[in-house]
Short mmCIF file of C-alpha atoms in Angstrom, two decimals:
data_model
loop_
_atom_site.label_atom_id
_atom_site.label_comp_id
_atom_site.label_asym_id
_atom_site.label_seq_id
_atom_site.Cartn_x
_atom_site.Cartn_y
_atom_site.Cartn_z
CA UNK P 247 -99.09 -18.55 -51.26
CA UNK P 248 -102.59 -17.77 -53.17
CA UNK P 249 -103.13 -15.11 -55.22
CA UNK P 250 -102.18 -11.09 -54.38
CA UNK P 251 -104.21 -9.63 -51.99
CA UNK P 252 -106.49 -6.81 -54.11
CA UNK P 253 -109.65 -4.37 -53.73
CA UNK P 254 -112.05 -6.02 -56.07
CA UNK P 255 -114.87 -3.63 -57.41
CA UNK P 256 -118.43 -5.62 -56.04
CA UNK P 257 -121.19 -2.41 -57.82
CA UNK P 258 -120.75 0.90 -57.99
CA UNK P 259 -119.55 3.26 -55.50
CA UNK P 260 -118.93 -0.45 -52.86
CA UNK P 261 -115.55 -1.99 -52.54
CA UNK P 262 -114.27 -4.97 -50.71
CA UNK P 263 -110.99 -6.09 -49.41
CA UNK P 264 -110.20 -9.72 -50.05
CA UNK P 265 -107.53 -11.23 -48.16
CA UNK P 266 -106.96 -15.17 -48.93
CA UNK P 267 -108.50 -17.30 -45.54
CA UNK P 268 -108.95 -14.27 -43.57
CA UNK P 269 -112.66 -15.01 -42.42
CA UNK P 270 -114.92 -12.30 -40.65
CA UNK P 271 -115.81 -8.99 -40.35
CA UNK P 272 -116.22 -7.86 -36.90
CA UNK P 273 -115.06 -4.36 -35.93
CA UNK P 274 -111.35 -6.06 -34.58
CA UNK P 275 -110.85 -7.59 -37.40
CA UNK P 276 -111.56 -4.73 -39.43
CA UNK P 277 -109.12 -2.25 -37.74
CA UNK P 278 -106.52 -5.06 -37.80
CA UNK P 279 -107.26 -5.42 -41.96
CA UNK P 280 -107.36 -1.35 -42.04
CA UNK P 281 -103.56 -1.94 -40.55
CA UNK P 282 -102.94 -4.48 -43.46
CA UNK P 283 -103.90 -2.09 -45.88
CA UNK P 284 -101.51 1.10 -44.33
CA UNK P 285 -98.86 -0.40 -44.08
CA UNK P 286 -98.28 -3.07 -46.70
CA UNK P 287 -97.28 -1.21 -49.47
CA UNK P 288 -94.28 0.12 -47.69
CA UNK P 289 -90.98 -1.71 -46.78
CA UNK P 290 -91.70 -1.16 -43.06
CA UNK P 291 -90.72 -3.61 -40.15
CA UNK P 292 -94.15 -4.99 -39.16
CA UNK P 293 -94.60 -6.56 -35.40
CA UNK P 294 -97.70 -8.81 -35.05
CA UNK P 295 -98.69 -9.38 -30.90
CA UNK P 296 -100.91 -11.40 -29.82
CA UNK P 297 -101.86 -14.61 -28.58
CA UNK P 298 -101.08 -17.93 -29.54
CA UNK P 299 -103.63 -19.57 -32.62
CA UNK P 300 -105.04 -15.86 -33.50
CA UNK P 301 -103.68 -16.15 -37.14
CA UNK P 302 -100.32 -14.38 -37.22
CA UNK P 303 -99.07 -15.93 -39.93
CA UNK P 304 -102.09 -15.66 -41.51
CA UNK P 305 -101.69 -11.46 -41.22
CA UNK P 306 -98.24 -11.59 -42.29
CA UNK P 307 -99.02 -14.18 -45.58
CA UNK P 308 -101.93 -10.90 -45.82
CA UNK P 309 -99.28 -8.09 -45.83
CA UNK P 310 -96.86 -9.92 -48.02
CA UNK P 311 -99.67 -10.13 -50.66
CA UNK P 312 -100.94 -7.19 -50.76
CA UNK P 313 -97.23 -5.14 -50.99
CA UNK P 314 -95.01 -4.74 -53.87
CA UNK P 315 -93.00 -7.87 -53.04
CA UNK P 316 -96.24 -9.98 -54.16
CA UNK P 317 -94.62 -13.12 -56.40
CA UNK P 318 -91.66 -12.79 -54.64
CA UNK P 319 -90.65 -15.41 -51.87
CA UNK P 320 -92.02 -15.72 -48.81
CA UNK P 321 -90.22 -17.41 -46.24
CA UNK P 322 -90.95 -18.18 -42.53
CA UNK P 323 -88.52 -18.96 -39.74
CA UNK P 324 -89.92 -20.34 -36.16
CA UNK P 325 -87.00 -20.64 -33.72
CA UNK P 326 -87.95 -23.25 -31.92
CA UNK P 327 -88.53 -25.59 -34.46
CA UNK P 328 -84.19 -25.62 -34.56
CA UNK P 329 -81.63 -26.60 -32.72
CA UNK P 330 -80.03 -23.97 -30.96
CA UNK P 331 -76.96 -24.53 -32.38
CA UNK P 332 -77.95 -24.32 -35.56
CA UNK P 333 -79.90 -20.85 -35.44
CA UNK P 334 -77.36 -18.93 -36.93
CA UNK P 335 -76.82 -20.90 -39.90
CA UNK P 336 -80.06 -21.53 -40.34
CA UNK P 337 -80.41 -17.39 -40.73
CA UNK P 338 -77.17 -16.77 -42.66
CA UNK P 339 -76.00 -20.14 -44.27
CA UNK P 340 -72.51 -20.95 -43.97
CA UNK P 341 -69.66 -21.97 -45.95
CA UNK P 342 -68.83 -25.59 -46.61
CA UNK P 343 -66.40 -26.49 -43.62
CA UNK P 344 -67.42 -23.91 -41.55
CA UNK P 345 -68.10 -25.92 -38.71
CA UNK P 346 -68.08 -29.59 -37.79
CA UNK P 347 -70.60 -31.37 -39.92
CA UNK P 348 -70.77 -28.24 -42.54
CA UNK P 349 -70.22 -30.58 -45.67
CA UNK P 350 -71.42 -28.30 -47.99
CA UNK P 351 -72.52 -24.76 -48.98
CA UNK P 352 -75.73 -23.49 -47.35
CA UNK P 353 -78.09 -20.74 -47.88
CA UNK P 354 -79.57 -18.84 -44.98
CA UNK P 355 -83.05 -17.62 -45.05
CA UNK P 356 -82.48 -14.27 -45.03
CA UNK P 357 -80.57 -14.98 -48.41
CA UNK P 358 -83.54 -17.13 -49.52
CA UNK P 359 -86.22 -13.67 -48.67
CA UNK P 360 -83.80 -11.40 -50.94
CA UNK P 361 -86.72 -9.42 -52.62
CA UNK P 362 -89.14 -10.72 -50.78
CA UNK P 363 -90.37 -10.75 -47.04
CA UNK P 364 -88.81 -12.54 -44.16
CA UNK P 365 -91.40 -14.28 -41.42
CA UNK P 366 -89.56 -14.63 -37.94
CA UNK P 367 -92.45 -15.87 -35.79
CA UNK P 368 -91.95 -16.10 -32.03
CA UNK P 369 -89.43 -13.40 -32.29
CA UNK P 370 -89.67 -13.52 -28.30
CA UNK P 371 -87.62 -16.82 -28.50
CA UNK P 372 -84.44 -15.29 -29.97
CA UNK P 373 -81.36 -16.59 -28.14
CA UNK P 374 -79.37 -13.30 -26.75
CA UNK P 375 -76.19 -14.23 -28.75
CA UNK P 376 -78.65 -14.14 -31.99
CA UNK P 377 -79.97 -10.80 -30.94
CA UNK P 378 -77.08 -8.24 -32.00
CA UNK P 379 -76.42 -10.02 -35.32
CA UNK P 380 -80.14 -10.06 -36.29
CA UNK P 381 -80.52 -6.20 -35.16
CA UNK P 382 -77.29 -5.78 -37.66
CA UNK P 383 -79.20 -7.69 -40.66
CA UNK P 384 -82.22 -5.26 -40.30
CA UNK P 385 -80.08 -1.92 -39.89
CA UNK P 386 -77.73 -2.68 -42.63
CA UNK P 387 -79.49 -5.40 -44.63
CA UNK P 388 -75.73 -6.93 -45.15
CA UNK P 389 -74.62 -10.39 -43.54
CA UNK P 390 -71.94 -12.88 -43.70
CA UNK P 391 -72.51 -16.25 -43.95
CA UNK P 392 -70.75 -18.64 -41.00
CA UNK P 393 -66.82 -19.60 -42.11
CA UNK P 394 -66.57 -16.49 -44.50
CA UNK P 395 -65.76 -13.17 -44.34
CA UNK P 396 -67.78 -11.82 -47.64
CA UNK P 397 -70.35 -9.48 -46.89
CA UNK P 398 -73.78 -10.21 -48.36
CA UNK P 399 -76.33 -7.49 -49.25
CA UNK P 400 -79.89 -8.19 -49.47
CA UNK P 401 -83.21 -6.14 -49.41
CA UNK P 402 -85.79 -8.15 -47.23
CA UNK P 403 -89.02 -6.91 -45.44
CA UNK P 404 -89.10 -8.42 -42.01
CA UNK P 405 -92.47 -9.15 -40.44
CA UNK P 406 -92.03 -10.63 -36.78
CA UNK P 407 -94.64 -11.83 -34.65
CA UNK P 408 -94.59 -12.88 -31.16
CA UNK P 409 -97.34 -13.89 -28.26
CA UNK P 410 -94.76 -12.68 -25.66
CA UNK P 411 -94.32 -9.21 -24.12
CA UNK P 412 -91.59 -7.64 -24.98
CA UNK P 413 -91.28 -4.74 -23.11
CA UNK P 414 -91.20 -6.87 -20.01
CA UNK P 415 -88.77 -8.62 -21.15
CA UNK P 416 -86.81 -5.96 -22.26
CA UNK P 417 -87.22 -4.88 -19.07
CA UNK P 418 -85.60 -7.98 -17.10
CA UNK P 419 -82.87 -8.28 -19.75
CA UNK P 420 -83.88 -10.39 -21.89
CA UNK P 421 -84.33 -9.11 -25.28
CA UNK P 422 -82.38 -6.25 -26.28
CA UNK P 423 -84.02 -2.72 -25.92
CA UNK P 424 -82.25 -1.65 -29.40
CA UNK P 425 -83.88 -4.75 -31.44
CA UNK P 426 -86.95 -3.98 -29.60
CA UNK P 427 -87.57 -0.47 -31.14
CA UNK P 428 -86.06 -1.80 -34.82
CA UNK P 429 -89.20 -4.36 -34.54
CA UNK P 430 -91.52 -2.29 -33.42
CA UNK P 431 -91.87 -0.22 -36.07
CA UNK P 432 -95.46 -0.95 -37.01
CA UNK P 433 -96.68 -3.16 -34.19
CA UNK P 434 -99.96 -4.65 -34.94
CA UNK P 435 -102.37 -5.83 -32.29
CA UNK P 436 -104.20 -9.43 -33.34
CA UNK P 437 -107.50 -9.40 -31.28
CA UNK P 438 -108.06 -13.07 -29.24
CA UNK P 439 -111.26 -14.92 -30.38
CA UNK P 440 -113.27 -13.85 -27.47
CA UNK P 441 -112.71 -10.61 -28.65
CA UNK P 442 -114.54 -10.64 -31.77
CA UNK P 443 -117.50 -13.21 -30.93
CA UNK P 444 -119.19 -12.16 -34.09
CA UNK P 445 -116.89 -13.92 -35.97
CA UNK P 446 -117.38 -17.44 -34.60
CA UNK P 447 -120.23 -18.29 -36.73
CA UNK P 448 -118.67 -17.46 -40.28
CA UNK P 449 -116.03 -19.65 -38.98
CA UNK P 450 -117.34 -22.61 -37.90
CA UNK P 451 -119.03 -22.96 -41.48
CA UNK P 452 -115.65 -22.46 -43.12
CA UNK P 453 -113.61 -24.95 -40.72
CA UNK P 454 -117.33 -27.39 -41.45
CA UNK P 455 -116.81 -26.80 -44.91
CA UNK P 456 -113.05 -27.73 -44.96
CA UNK P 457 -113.32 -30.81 -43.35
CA UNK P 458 -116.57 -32.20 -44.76
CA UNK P 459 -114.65 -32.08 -48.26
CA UNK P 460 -111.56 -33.11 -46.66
CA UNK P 461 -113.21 -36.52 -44.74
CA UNK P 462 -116.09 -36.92 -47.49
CA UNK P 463 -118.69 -35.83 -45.09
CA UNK P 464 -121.97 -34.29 -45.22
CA UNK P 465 -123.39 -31.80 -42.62
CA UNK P 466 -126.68 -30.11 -43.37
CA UNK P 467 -127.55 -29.07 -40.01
CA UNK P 468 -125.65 -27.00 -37.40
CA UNK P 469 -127.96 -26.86 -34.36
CA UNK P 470 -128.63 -23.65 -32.31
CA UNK P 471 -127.12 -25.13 -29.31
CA UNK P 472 -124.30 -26.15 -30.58
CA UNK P 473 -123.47 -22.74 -32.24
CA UNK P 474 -124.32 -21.33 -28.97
CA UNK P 475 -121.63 -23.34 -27.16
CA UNK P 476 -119.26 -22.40 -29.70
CA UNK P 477 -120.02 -18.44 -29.36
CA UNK P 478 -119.65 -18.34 -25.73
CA UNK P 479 -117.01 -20.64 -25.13
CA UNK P 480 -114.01 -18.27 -24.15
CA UNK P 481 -111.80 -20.07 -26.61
CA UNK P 482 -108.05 -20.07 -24.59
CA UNK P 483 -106.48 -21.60 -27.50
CA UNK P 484 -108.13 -19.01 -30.20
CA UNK P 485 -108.95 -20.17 -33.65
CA UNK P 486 -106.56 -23.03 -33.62
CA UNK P 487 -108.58 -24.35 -30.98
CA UNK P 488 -112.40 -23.69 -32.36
CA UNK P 489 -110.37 -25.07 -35.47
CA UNK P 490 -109.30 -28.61 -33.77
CA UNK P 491 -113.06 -28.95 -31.98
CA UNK P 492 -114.83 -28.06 -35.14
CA UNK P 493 -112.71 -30.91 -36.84
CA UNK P 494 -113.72 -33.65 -34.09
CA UNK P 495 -117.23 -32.17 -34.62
CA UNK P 496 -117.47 -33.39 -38.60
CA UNK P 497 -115.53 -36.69 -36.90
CA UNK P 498 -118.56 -37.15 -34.67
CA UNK P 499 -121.29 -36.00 -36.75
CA UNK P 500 -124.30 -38.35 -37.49
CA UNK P 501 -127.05 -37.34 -39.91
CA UNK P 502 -125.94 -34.38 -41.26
CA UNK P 503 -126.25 -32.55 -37.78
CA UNK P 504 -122.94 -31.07 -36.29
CA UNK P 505 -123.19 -32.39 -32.60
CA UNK P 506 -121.69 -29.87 -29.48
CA UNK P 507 -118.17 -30.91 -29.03
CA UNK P 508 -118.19 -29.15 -26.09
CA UNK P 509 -120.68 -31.13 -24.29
CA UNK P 510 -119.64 -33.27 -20.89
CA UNK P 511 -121.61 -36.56 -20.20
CA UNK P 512 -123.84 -33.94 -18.20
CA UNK P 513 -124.81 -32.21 -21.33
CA UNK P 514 -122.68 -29.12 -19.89
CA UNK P 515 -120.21 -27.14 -21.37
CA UNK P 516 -117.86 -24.95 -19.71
CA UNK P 517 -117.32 -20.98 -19.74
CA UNK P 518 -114.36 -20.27 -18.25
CA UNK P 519 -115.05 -16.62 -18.60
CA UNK P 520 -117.12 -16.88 -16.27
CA UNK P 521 -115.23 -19.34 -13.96
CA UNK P 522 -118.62 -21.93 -13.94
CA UNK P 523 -120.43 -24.42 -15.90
CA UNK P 524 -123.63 -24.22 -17.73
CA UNK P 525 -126.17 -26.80 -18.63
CA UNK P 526 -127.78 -26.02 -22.07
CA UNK P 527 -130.53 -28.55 -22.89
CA UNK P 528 -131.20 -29.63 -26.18
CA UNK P 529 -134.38 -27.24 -26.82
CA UNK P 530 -132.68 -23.92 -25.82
CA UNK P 531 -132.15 -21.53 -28.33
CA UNK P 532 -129.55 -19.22 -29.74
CA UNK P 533 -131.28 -16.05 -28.44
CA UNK P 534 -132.41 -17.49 -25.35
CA UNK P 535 -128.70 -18.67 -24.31
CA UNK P 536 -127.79 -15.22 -25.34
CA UNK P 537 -130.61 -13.30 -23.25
CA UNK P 538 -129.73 -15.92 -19.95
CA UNK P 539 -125.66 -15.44 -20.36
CA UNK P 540 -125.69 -11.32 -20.91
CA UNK P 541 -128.69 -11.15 -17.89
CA UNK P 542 -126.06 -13.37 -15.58
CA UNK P 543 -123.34 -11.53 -16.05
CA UNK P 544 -125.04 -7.80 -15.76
CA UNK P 545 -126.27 -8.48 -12.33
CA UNK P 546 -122.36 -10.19 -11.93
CA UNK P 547 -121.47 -6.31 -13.22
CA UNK P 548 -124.33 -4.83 -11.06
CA UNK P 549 -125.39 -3.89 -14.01
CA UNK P 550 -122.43 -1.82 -14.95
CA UNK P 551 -121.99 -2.15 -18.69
CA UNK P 552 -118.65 -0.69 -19.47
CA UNK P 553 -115.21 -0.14 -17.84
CA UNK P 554 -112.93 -2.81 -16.76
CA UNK P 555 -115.13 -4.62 -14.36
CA UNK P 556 -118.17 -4.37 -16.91
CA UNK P 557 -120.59 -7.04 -18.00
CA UNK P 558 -119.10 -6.47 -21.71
CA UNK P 559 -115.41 -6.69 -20.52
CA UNK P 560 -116.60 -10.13 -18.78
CA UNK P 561 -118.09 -11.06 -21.77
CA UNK P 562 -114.98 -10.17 -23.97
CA UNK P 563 -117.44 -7.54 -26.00
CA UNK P 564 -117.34 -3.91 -26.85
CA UNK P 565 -119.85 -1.92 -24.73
CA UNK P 566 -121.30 -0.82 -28.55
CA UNK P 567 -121.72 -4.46 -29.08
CA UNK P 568 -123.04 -5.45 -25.82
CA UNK P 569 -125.65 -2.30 -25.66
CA UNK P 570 -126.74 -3.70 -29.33
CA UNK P 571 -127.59 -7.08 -28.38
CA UNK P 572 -129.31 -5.78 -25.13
CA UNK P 573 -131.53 -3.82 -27.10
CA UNK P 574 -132.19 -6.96 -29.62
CA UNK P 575 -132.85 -8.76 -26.80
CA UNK P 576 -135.36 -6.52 -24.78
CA UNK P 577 -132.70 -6.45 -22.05
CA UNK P 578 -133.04 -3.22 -19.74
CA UNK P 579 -131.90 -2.76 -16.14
CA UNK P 580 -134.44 -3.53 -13.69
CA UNK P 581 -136.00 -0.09 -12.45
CA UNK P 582 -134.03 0.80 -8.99
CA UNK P 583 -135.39 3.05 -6.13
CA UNK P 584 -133.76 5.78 -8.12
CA UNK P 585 -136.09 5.40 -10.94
CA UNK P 586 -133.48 4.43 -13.96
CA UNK P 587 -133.26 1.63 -16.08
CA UNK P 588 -130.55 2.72 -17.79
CA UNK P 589 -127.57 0.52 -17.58
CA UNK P 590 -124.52 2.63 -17.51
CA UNK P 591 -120.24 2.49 -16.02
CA UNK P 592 -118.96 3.17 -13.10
CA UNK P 593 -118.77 7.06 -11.63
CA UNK P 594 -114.52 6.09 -12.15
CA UNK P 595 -115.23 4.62 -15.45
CA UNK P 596 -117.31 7.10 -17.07
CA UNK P 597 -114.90 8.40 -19.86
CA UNK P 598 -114.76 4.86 -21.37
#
């Protein structure tokens, strides 16, 4: 896929990552790219968490390209896109005859990822009579194909990713404690779009972008409103989902001007982070939907900034972040009978 991942010299003394449709540069997507960068020139297990349509594949396409195995094949395995009975073929090939329907030779994908790096995504999904035979595959890196007793060696890097939680299910017996700690050797944590707000607006131009080329369209004009919607929408389905709206946005833009998808009949849109609806009207700006949403949910907070049950935790921010656009925004706690107007945590929060 693409080109490999390198650090291209931009002027002197300044260097930049590139890393092919990775779009952003907020502080979690940083430390997850800072990850990329440790750990992909090594052979090491990689485990990708997180929730479903934050880009895992996208992370492990990034680590492929930037390690040594670069050019070599990468090949990605989602379990329940097969049949159950045809997992373990479909991981080891078999031998013509081996089974009922087995007319000729196959080639598993772990044979297929010799040399190069093996994607198992929803690793969660593994059925338990998979589980000891995979856990053999990444101790010994030696298989044998279904209906034939030849050993196979092969030297594959394994990146799984998953939007379960293991360790729970590990703990009700579902997934096998001992394949559990051979995944987890290098787990990476994929932040959810709510997490990294700052992001949103770089990618609605690419995903406006993509699809004007793709349907022939031209937008000129994304309104403030609209990109407000989009940055405080809480996003449940993450970037597959801002993805799918922006796309019906280009569908139902007139004009050039890239319309709110997230509008009801009532010209409302809804923030489920915040468990109610908001009307935006069409003159509202950017900054003042930002000022009205972080003053609502301070005096939700009572004005408590960080900590669990802080404004920027309800907001999906870091309290850095949050503190930063308070001070764009003029926003300072009303002065109290103690005579602060310093917005702080909580007395049980204070080390956070």
């Amino acid at each position: 896929m693409g080109d490999c991942a390198t650090v291209t010299n931009l002027v002197p003394d300044q260097t930049e990552r590139t890393f092919e449709r990775i779009i952003g540069n907020s502080a979690a997507l940083e430390s997850v790219l800072d990850q990329v960068e440790q750990v992909a020139p090594t052979d090491s297990t990689v485990l990708i968490e997180g929730e479903t349509g934050t880009g895992k594949e996208l992370i492990a396409h990034a680590i492929h390209n930037a390690s040594q195995r670069c050019g070599r094949a990468f090949i990605r395995l989602t379990w329940a896109a097969i049949p159950l009975d045809l997992l373990e073929s479909e991981l080891f090939g078999h031998e013509k005859g081996a089974f009922t329907g087995a007319i000729a030779q196959k080639i598993g994908r772990f044979e297929m990822a010799d040399k190069g790096t093996l994607f198992l995504d929803e690793v969660g999904d593994i059925p338990p009579a998979l589980q000891p035979k995979l856990l053999r595959v990444l101790q010994e890196q030696e298989f044998e194909r279904l209906g034939s007793g030849r050993t196979h060696k092969v030297d594959v890097r394994l990146v799984a990713a998953t939007n379960r939680d293991l360790i729970k299910m590990v703990a009700r017996g579902q997934f096998r404690s001992d394949l559990y700690y051979r995944l987890d050797v290098f787990p990476i944590q994929l932040p959810a779009l709510r997490e990294r707000r700052e992001d949103i607006p770089a990618l609605v131009t690419h995903f406006v972008k993509m699809f004007t080329r793709r349907m022939g369209k031209q937008v000129d004009s994304i309104p403030s409103e609209t990109m407000a919607a989009f940055q405080w929408y809480s996003w449940p389905g993450n970037i597959r989902e801002l993805q799918n709206l922006v796309e019906r946005s280009v569908i139902l833009s007139r004009d050039g001007v890239l319309p709110n998808p997230l509008h009801s009949k009532q010209n409302e849109f809804i923030i489920p982070s915040l468990n109610r609806t908001r009307t935006l009207h069409s003159s509202i700006t950017l900054e003042d939907s930002d000022r009205a949403l972080i003053l609502e949910t301070l005096e939700q907070a009572a004005w408590i900034v960080g900590g669990p049950r802080g404004a920027a935790a309800k907001l999906g921010l870091k309290r850095t972040t949050l503190l930063a656009k308070m001070r764009r925004l003029g926003i300072s706690r009303p002065i109290s009978e103690e005579g602060t107007g310093v917005p702080g945590v909580a007395p049980e929060d204070a080390q956070i």
